[in-house]
Amino acid sequence: MGENVYHGHGGGIFGFASQILFSRPHRIGAIVLANLWPYPMIQSLTVRILERLLGNPDPPPLTPPALNPTDHDSSRPVAADAENGTDDRAGLYVAEPGVPVHVAVRAGQLRLEISPLWPYPLHTGGVLEPTDNPLAFRIRGGRGAGEVAVFEIDDRDVATGFTLGGFVYRRMM
């Protein structure tokens, strides 16, 4: 934020959210817990606390992330269609407690995109890069950067879901 660089991690499960941030040069950190998940303002709240602790009299305001952040593609799901360049993994997937993500093909890349159905970008904004395992893809960019998504397929070779970051996403369409 400004001249301050914070490192950390956030997460949670249904019922609570957490955010941990620290400034290495200042040797200070903050941990924020909320009894609500998702809580989209938890990161801005944690940054605000650190900025105040570091003497910033005018820390950034508490603002939720934009409904469709500009660094996250937003889309409506498109059914798989080989003739039009889509992928059989493309579609709408939902993880408990109802968190949607769209798997889409953009410029020849399989991507995780934010759904207009949900303002919280849990695992969006990344490109699914192939690995040696044809069902596993490493996420490049976005909130899931570095994690591996592993797809499940049925006996017709159709994707039925995938796991990512401890979440199980089930295909809805």
PDB file of C-alpha atoms in Angstrom:
ATOM      1  CA  MET A   1       0.000   0.000   0.000  1.00  0.00           C
ATOM      2  CA  GLY A   2       1.716   3.190  -1.058  1.00  0.00           C
ATOM      3  CA  GLU A   3       5.361   2.648  -0.148  1.00  0.00           C
ATOM      4  CA  ASN A   4       4.615  -0.252   2.204  1.00  0.00           C
ATOM      5  CA  VAL A   5       4.833  -3.795   0.881  1.00  0.00           C
ATOM      6  CA  TYR A   6       2.847  -6.439   2.723  1.00  0.00           C
ATOM      7  CA  HIS A   7       3.167 -10.200   2.463  1.00  0.00           C
ATOM      8  CA  GLY A   8       0.636 -12.645   3.735  1.00  0.00           C
ATOM      9  CA  HIS A   9      -2.148 -15.097   3.164  1.00  0.00           C
ATOM     10  CA  GLY A  10      -5.877 -15.151   3.603  1.00  0.00           C
ATOM     11  CA  GLY A  11      -8.483 -17.833   3.578  1.00  0.00           C
ATOM     12  CA  GLY A  12     -11.258 -19.460   5.461  1.00  0.00           C
ATOM     13  CA  ILE A  13     -14.078 -21.906   5.217  1.00  0.00           C
ATOM     14  CA  PHE A  14     -17.805 -21.587   5.625  1.00  0.00           C
ATOM     15  CA  GLY A  15     -18.290 -19.698   8.868  1.00  0.00           C
ATOM     16  CA  PHE A  16     -15.050 -17.746   9.216  1.00  0.00           C
ATOM     17  CA  ALA A  17     -12.418 -15.842   7.261  1.00  0.00           C
ATOM     18  CA  SER A  18      -8.841 -14.905   8.074  1.00  0.00           C
ATOM     19  CA  GLN A  19      -6.150 -12.616   6.702  1.00  0.00           C
ATOM     20  CA  ILE A  20      -2.523 -12.478   7.799  1.00  0.00           C
ATOM     21  CA  LEU A  21      -0.281  -9.666   6.535  1.00  0.00           C
ATOM     22  CA  PHE A  22       3.160  -8.520   7.608  1.00  0.00           C
ATOM     23  CA  SER A  23       5.764  -5.936   6.701  1.00  0.00           C
ATOM     24  CA  ARG A  24       9.221  -7.437   6.874  1.00  0.00           C
ATOM     25  CA  PRO A  25      11.161  -4.140   6.972  1.00  0.00           C
ATOM     26  CA  HIS A  26       8.949  -2.799   9.766  1.00  0.00           C
ATOM     27  CA  ARG A  27       8.865  -6.144  11.636  1.00  0.00           C
ATOM     28  CA  ILE A  28       5.137  -5.838  12.205  1.00  0.00           C
ATOM     29  CA  GLY A  29       2.128  -7.875  11.213  1.00  0.00           C
ATOM     30  CA  ALA A  30      -1.598  -8.193  11.717  1.00  0.00           C
ATOM     31  CA  ILE A  31      -4.003 -11.106  11.868  1.00  0.00           C
ATOM     32  CA  VAL A  32      -7.692 -10.451  11.302  1.00  0.00           C
ATOM     33  CA  LEU A  33     -10.398 -13.040  11.920  1.00  0.00           C
ATOM     34  CA  ALA A  34     -14.054 -12.673  10.966  1.00  0.00           C
ATOM     35  CA  ASN A  35     -16.982 -14.910  11.787  1.00  0.00           C
ATOM     36  CA  LEU A  36     -18.312 -14.597   8.246  1.00  0.00           C
ATOM     37  CA  TRP A  37     -17.180 -16.181   5.000  1.00  0.00           C
ATOM     38  CA  PRO A  38     -16.656 -14.926   2.517  1.00  0.00           C
ATOM     39  CA  TYR A  39     -15.850 -11.505   3.922  1.00  0.00           C
ATOM     40  CA  PRO A  40     -14.614  -9.520   0.912  1.00  0.00           C
ATOM     41  CA  MET A  41     -13.371  -6.556   2.996  1.00  0.00           C
ATOM     42  CA  ILE A  42     -11.021  -8.574   5.221  1.00  0.00           C
ATOM     43  CA  GLN A  43      -7.911  -7.722   3.195  1.00  0.00           C
ATOM     44  CA  SER A  44      -8.625  -3.982   3.097  1.00  0.00           C
ATOM     45  CA  LEU A  45      -9.351  -4.072   6.854  1.00  0.00           C
ATOM     46  CA  THR A  46      -5.994  -5.767   7.546  1.00  0.00           C
ATOM     47  CA  VAL A  47      -4.124  -3.250   5.365  1.00  0.00           C
ATOM     48  CA  ARG A  48      -5.896  -0.388   7.149  1.00  0.00           C
ATOM     49  CA  ILE A  49      -4.826  -1.745  10.562  1.00  0.00           C
ATOM     50  CA  LEU A  50      -1.183  -2.056   9.458  1.00  0.00           C
ATOM     51  CA  GLU A  51      -1.169   1.401   7.901  1.00  0.00           C
ATOM     52  CA  ARG A  52      -2.483   2.893  11.166  1.00  0.00           C
ATOM     53  CA  LEU A  53       0.099   0.964  13.207  1.00  0.00           C
ATOM     54  CA  LEU A  54       2.822   2.335  10.920  1.00  0.00           C
ATOM     55  CA  GLY A  55       1.659   5.905  11.527  1.00  0.00           C
ATOM     56  CA  ASN A  56      -0.336   6.615   8.387  1.00  0.00           C
ATOM     57  CA  PRO A  57      -2.983   9.122   9.565  1.00  0.00           C
ATOM     58  CA  ASP A  58      -5.020   8.598   6.390  1.00  0.00           C
ATOM     59  CA  PRO A  59      -5.102   4.849   5.658  1.00  0.00           C
ATOM     60  CA  PRO A  60      -7.040   3.590   2.653  1.00  0.00           C
ATOM     61  CA  PRO A  61     -10.806   3.400   3.171  1.00  0.00           C
ATOM     62  CA  LEU A  62     -12.589   0.151   3.867  1.00  0.00           C
ATOM     63  CA  THR A  63     -13.947  -0.799   0.492  1.00  0.00           C
ATOM     64  CA  PRO A  64     -15.080  -4.159  -0.781  1.00  0.00           C
ATOM     65  CA  PRO A  65     -13.486  -5.420  -3.973  1.00  0.00           C
ATOM     66  CA  ALA A  66     -15.252  -4.432  -7.170  1.00  0.00           C
ATOM     67  CA  LEU A  67     -18.018  -6.750  -8.276  1.00  0.00           C
ATOM     68  CA  ASN A  68     -15.933  -7.609 -11.322  1.00  0.00           C
ATOM     69  CA  PRO A  69     -12.328  -6.603 -10.607  1.00  0.00           C
ATOM     70  CA  THR A  70     -10.616  -5.195 -13.686  1.00  0.00           C
ATOM     71  CA  ASP A  71      -7.788  -7.726 -13.399  1.00  0.00           C
ATOM     72  CA  HIS A  72     -10.239 -10.652 -13.496  1.00  0.00           C
ATOM     73  CA  ASP A  73     -12.072 -11.636 -16.660  1.00  0.00           C
ATOM     74  CA  SER A  74     -15.801 -11.985 -16.162  1.00  0.00           C
ATOM     75  CA  SER A  75     -17.897 -14.242 -18.301  1.00  0.00           C
ATOM     76  CA  ARG A  76     -21.034 -16.224 -18.615  1.00  0.00           C
ATOM     77  CA  PRO A  77     -20.443 -19.944 -19.026  1.00  0.00           C
ATOM     78  CA  VAL A  78     -20.387 -21.305 -22.555  1.00  0.00           C
ATOM     79  CA  ALA A  79     -21.144 -24.915 -23.310  1.00  0.00           C
ATOM     80  CA  ALA A  80     -18.297 -26.975 -24.760  1.00  0.00           C
ATOM     81  CA  ASP A  81     -18.179 -26.794 -28.552  1.00  0.00           C
ATOM     82  CA  ALA A  82     -15.084 -28.069 -30.377  1.00  0.00           C
ATOM     83  CA  GLU A  83     -16.121 -26.347 -33.628  1.00  0.00           C
ATOM     84  CA  ASN A  84     -15.987 -22.935 -31.957  1.00  0.00           C
ATOM     85  CA  GLY A  85     -12.728 -23.532 -30.106  1.00  0.00           C
ATOM     86  CA  THR A  86     -14.103 -24.217 -26.656  1.00  0.00           C
ATOM     87  CA  ASP A  87     -12.826 -26.964 -24.398  1.00  0.00           C
ATOM     88  CA  ASP A  88     -14.804 -29.838 -22.891  1.00  0.00           C
ATOM     89  CA  ARG A  89     -13.796 -28.534 -19.447  1.00  0.00           C
ATOM     90  CA  ALA A  90     -15.400 -25.131 -20.139  1.00  0.00           C
ATOM     91  CA  GLY A  91     -18.481 -24.375 -18.077  1.00  0.00           C
ATOM     92  CA  LEU A  92     -19.841 -23.276 -14.726  1.00  0.00           C
ATOM     93  CA  TYR A  93     -18.501 -24.986 -11.591  1.00  0.00           C
ATOM     94  CA  VAL A  94     -19.622 -24.404  -8.005  1.00  0.00           C
ATOM     95  CA  ALA A  95     -17.831 -25.158  -4.712  1.00  0.00           C
ATOM     96  CA  GLU A  96     -19.481 -25.298  -1.289  1.00  0.00           C
ATOM     97  CA  PRO A  97     -21.000 -23.115   0.091  1.00  0.00           C
ATOM     98  CA  GLY A  98     -22.111 -22.037  -3.387  1.00  0.00           C
ATOM     99  CA  VAL A  99     -19.019 -20.288  -4.804  1.00  0.00           C
ATOM    100  CA  PRO A 100     -19.166 -20.251  -8.635  1.00  0.00           C
ATOM    101  CA  VAL A 101     -16.283 -20.024 -11.087  1.00  0.00           C
ATOM    102  CA  HIS A 102     -16.333 -20.173 -14.864  1.00  0.00           C
ATOM    103  CA  VAL A 103     -13.794 -22.235 -16.743  1.00  0.00           C
ATOM    104  CA  ALA A 104     -13.485 -20.554 -20.139  1.00  0.00           C
ATOM    105  CA  VAL A 105     -11.272 -20.577 -23.210  1.00  0.00           C
ATOM    106  CA  ARG A 106      -9.772 -17.196 -24.115  1.00  0.00           C
ATOM    107  CA  ALA A 107      -7.159 -16.771 -26.847  1.00  0.00           C
ATOM    108  CA  GLY A 108      -6.517 -20.506 -26.815  1.00  0.00           C
ATOM    109  CA  GLN A 109      -5.956 -20.638 -23.040  1.00  0.00           C
ATOM    110  CA  LEU A 110      -8.099 -22.358 -20.443  1.00  0.00           C
ATOM    111  CA  ARG A 111      -8.880 -19.749 -17.756  1.00  0.00           C
ATOM    112  CA  LEU A 112     -10.648 -19.381 -14.411  1.00  0.00           C
ATOM    113  CA  GLU A 113     -13.006 -16.399 -14.637  1.00  0.00           C
ATOM    114  CA  ILE A 114     -15.131 -14.600 -12.081  1.00  0.00           C
ATOM    115  CA  SER A 115     -18.835 -15.243 -12.280  1.00  0.00           C
ATOM    116  CA  PRO A 116     -21.288 -12.343 -12.391  1.00  0.00           C
ATOM    117  CA  LEU A 117     -23.284 -14.520  -9.961  1.00  0.00           C
ATOM    118  CA  TRP A 118     -20.792 -13.905  -7.121  1.00  0.00           C
ATOM    119  CA  PRO A 119     -18.697 -10.847  -6.211  1.00  0.00           C
ATOM    120  CA  TYR A 120     -15.917 -12.753  -4.429  1.00  0.00           C
ATOM    121  CA  PRO A 121     -13.047 -13.935  -6.659  1.00  0.00           C
ATOM    122  CA  LEU A 122     -12.102 -17.069  -4.714  1.00  0.00           C
ATOM    123  CA  HIS A 123     -10.060 -18.823  -7.423  1.00  0.00           C
ATOM    124  CA  THR A 124     -10.339 -16.551 -10.436  1.00  0.00           C
ATOM    125  CA  GLY A 125      -8.093 -14.573 -12.693  1.00  0.00           C
ATOM    126  CA  GLY A 126      -5.685 -17.374 -13.568  1.00  0.00           C
ATOM    127  CA  VAL A 127      -4.648 -19.378 -16.601  1.00  0.00           C
ATOM    128  CA  LEU A 128      -4.781 -23.182 -16.332  1.00  0.00           C
ATOM    129  CA  GLU A 129      -1.405 -24.389 -17.614  1.00  0.00           C
ATOM    130  CA  PRO A 130      -1.059 -28.079 -18.563  1.00  0.00           C
ATOM    131  CA  THR A 131       1.199 -30.380 -16.535  1.00  0.00           C
ATOM    132  CA  ASP A 132       2.502 -33.894 -17.218  1.00  0.00           C
ATOM    133  CA  ASN A 133      -0.815 -35.196 -15.856  1.00  0.00           C
ATOM    134  CA  PRO A 134      -3.546 -34.536 -18.477  1.00  0.00           C
ATOM    135  CA  LEU A 135      -6.089 -33.909 -15.691  1.00  0.00           C
ATOM    136  CA  ALA A 136      -3.898 -31.504 -13.667  1.00  0.00           C
ATOM    137  CA  PHE A 137      -3.290 -27.831 -14.433  1.00  0.00           C
ATOM    138  CA  ARG A 138      -1.049 -25.369 -12.579  1.00  0.00           C
ATOM    139  CA  ILE A 139      -2.645 -21.959 -12.054  1.00  0.00           C
ATOM    140  CA  ARG A 140      -0.674 -18.978 -13.398  1.00  0.00           C
ATOM    141  CA  GLY A 141      -1.856 -15.644 -12.007  1.00  0.00           C
ATOM    142  CA  GLY A 142      -4.892 -14.714  -9.958  1.00  0.00           C
ATOM    143  CA  ARG A 143      -5.735 -15.807  -6.432  1.00  0.00           C
ATOM    144  CA  GLY A 144      -4.886 -19.456  -7.032  1.00  0.00           C
ATOM    145  CA  ALA A 145      -1.429 -18.762  -8.502  1.00  0.00           C
ATOM    146  CA  GLY A 146       0.895 -21.738  -8.101  1.00  0.00           C
ATOM    147  CA  GLU A 147      -1.824 -24.156  -7.007  1.00  0.00           C
ATOM    148  CA  VAL A 148      -2.851 -27.197  -9.036  1.00  0.00           C
ATOM    149  CA  ALA A 149      -6.398 -27.827 -10.264  1.00  0.00           C
ATOM    150  CA  VAL A 150      -7.141 -31.510 -10.862  1.00  0.00           C
ATOM    151  CA  PHE A 151     -10.161 -32.326 -13.015  1.00  0.00           C
ATOM    152  CA  GLU A 152     -12.381 -35.373 -12.611  1.00  0.00           C
ATOM    153  CA  ILE A 153     -13.892 -36.956 -15.719  1.00  0.00           C
ATOM    154  CA  ASP A 154     -16.693 -39.446 -16.178  1.00  0.00           C
ATOM    155  CA  ASP A 155     -16.759 -42.540 -18.397  1.00  0.00           C
ATOM    156  CA  ARG A 156     -17.674 -40.321 -21.391  1.00  0.00           C
ATOM    157  CA  ASP A 157     -14.493 -38.225 -20.854  1.00  0.00           C
ATOM    158  CA  VAL A 158     -16.568 -35.219 -19.744  1.00  0.00           C
ATOM    159  CA  ALA A 159     -15.296 -33.081 -16.867  1.00  0.00           C
ATOM    160  CA  THR A 160     -17.600 -33.383 -13.851  1.00  0.00           C
ATOM    161  CA  GLY A 161     -15.604 -31.239 -11.442  1.00  0.00           C
ATOM    162  CA  PHE A 162     -12.175 -30.314 -10.150  1.00  0.00           C
ATOM    163  CA  THR A 163     -10.333 -29.751  -6.897  1.00  0.00           C
ATOM    164  CA  LEU A 164      -8.342 -26.607  -6.170  1.00  0.00           C
ATOM    165  CA  GLY A 165      -6.942 -25.263  -2.922  1.00  0.00           C
ATOM    166  CA  GLY A 166      -8.903 -27.741  -0.820  1.00  0.00           C
ATOM    167  CA  PHE A 167     -12.197 -26.851  -2.521  1.00  0.00           C
ATOM    168  CA  VAL A 168     -14.195 -29.322  -4.598  1.00  0.00           C
ATOM    169  CA  TYR A 169     -15.898 -27.661  -7.555  1.00  0.00           C
ATOM    170  CA  ARG A 170     -18.809 -29.521  -9.183  1.00  0.00           C
ATOM    171  CA  ARG A 171     -19.878 -28.826 -12.744  1.00  0.00           C
ATOM    172  CA  MET A 172     -23.290 -27.204 -13.032  1.00  0.00           C
ATOM    173  CA  MET A 173     -23.299 -26.672 -16.811  1.00  0.00           C
TER     174      MET A 173
END
